[in-house]
Amino acid sequence: MRGGRVRVRKELALIPIIYVNSFAVVLMLFSGFGISAISSVPYAFNQVLPDISLGTWTYLFQGLLVCILFGVRRNIHIPYLFSFVVGFLFGIAVDVHESWIDILPTDLSWRILYFAVSYLLLCVGIAIGNKSRMPLAPTDLFPREFSVLTEKPYSRVKICFDVTCLTVTALVTWAFAGGIRGLGLGTVLAAFTMGEVIGKIGEQLDQRVEFI
């Protein structure tokens, strides 16, 4: 501990970045209140082409985000390639969690709890990833890096990114899956509040944790 802050190996941040966040994504979808914005686009394409798993669509989408960041920077930035590796593992973890999630009870009270827990886990996991400076899954990396590259506040970029993802999801599922799918009250709530909550959690982490 130094200066009142707990010192933590930054490599440990990969646990929430990959396994906890992927569980939170699947749990939020299972709650029935809507999928998280960061996974809504892969979900939309999974609904259109279900033979390709949600996890596979997830890392394909993340690969696209990495390519966009390359374009914004106008060069190949090696850390972004490590981020894609994290995204690939994240996608695999999504499929693993989907394989067992159906054993959970589905009463309304449980589903409300699932949404609340998944929302909090995602916020904490993304905040830890941001502060540890470890490679993030591209869906989490994209708003952070875009914020830095454009010198815009992270919370604003995060909200714009989430809303864009939800818009794409709504259009794709409406046009090709027979109606809007995967979006619910929880999705909208998360999209418009998660950026601010992640920022607040990040401020608390700065005061209490030092990643080494």
Phi, psi and omega in degrees: 000134179222130180062030180080003180252142178281133179268128185229135175297127185294337179298332180295339179295340179296336179296306177291328182299317185265301193274319181287315180296322179294321175297318180297321178299313181292320180295320179296318177297318181294333181297335180086000180263009177113148181280158177293151183300322185294338179249006184291323180293311174302322178299317181300314181289331174295326177290327180280319180234077187291347178293338175263126188293160177300321179297320179294315177299328181297311182282340172292317177296320180294325175298321177298318179297321177298318179297323178296318178296321175303317181295319180295319179282339182064029173199166177275113182259111189305317179304332178293330177292322175297323178299322178295323177299316176299318179297323177297315178294324177299315180298319177298317180297324176301313180296323178297312181295323178296333184289340183236352189298335183292350179284346182286149177294155187238016176299156184303316181299322177293319182294324175297318178297318180301317181295314181299316181294315182295321178299312182294317180299318179297315181298314181294316181298316180292320179297318178298316179298318179298317186280333181283338184064018172283160178301127178264158167301141185306330178295332175270326180294320188305306180295325179296311182290323178296324176298316180293314185292328182259355181058040176252151179302138182303316185299322180291316180296318180299316180295316179297319178297313181297316180296322177298315178301317181293322179296315177299317180300313180299316182293316183294313182290325178294319184281326190237351182240013174082012179152161181292128182231153172082350182256132180217186180303319180296323179298313181295317178302313181296319183298322185268352182238338189296322179301315179294318182294318177300318178299318180294318178296320177300321178297320178293322178297320179302325183279335190244339187229140172239117179275131184237000000 
